[in-house]
Amino acid sequence: MKLAGAVVLYNPDLRVLSNIMTYIDSLDILIAVDNSDRKNNELIKKLQDMKKVIYLDNKGNRGIAHAQNRAARLAIKKQY
């Protein structure tokens, strides 16, 4: 069974990476949807460099449900 995870980011700092590291090994992919008003370019670069992470820019805060739905649709499209 292939397992995808999703995380919705909202104006995060680099500490979110240590949180992600606690569960990423349990997943085949992690879809990180950035719901931030202010982009953290350093964090974005680090996420994009991670092999298991798919980074999606939500182009601002469009609500948590919108971000979760984007992640779910992508996971389904990729047959997770």
C-alpha positions as MATLAB code, in Angstrom:
seq = 'MKLAGAVVLYNPDLRVLSNIMTYIDSLDILIAVDNSDRKNNELIKKLQDMKKVIYLDNKGNRGIAHAQNRAARLAIKKQY';
ca = [
       0.000    0.000    0.000;
       1.274    3.458   -0.913;
       0.829    6.077    1.785;
       0.684    9.837    1.222;
       0.579   12.473    3.928;
      -0.344   16.123    3.849;
       0.710   19.106    5.879;
      -0.791   22.564    5.606;
       1.698   25.344    6.307;
       0.740   28.791    7.523;
       3.574   31.285    7.970;
       5.911   28.579    9.336;
       9.503   28.945   10.407;
      12.270   26.379    9.972;
      11.203   24.509   13.125;
       8.454   22.857   11.085;
      11.185   20.760    9.432;
      11.986   18.969   12.681;
       8.300   18.139   13.051;
       8.120   16.801    9.498;
      11.194   14.662   10.130;
       9.328   12.828   12.917;
       6.871   11.265   10.468;
       8.201   11.506    6.917;
       9.878    8.091    7.070;
       6.416    6.544    7.559;
       5.181    7.999    4.258;
       5.857    7.411    0.600;
       5.223   11.098   -0.153;
       4.342   14.208    1.802;
       2.319   16.929    0.129;
       3.121   20.267    1.747;
       0.544   22.924    0.901;
       1.753   26.424    1.747;
      -1.225   28.528    2.849;
       1.015   31.389    3.952;
       0.548   35.077    3.342;
       4.310   35.588    3.741;
       6.571   33.043    2.030;
       9.601   31.638    3.839;
      11.925   31.109    0.870;
      14.550   29.296    2.927;
      11.965   26.776    4.120;
      10.502   26.390    0.632;
      13.948   25.566   -0.774;
      14.560   22.968    1.947;
      11.171   21.349    1.348;
      11.715   21.268   -2.408;
      15.103   19.596   -1.861;
      13.523   16.749    0.126;
      12.957   13.707   -2.102;
       9.620   12.693   -0.584;
       8.064   16.154   -0.455;
       5.812   17.734   -3.053;
       5.503   21.457   -2.343;
       2.356   23.295   -3.463;
       2.011   27.054   -3.175;
      -1.589   27.918   -2.330;
      -0.957   31.557   -3.327;
      -2.021   32.945    0.037;
      -4.379   31.815    2.759;
      -7.316   30.252    0.979;
      -8.471   28.304    4.024;
      -7.405   25.005    5.519;
     -10.111   23.001    3.741;
      -8.977   24.308    0.349;
      -5.391   23.331    1.140;
      -6.409   19.875    2.389;
      -8.553   19.317   -0.693;
      -5.655   20.245   -3.002;
      -3.446   17.709   -1.236;
      -6.152   15.027   -1.332;
      -6.831   15.552   -5.051;
      -3.117   15.290   -5.850;
      -2.731   12.143   -3.738;
      -5.697   10.531   -5.503;
      -4.342   11.562   -8.907;
      -1.038    9.890   -8.018;
      -2.952    6.754   -6.899;
      -2.312    7.004   -3.180;
];
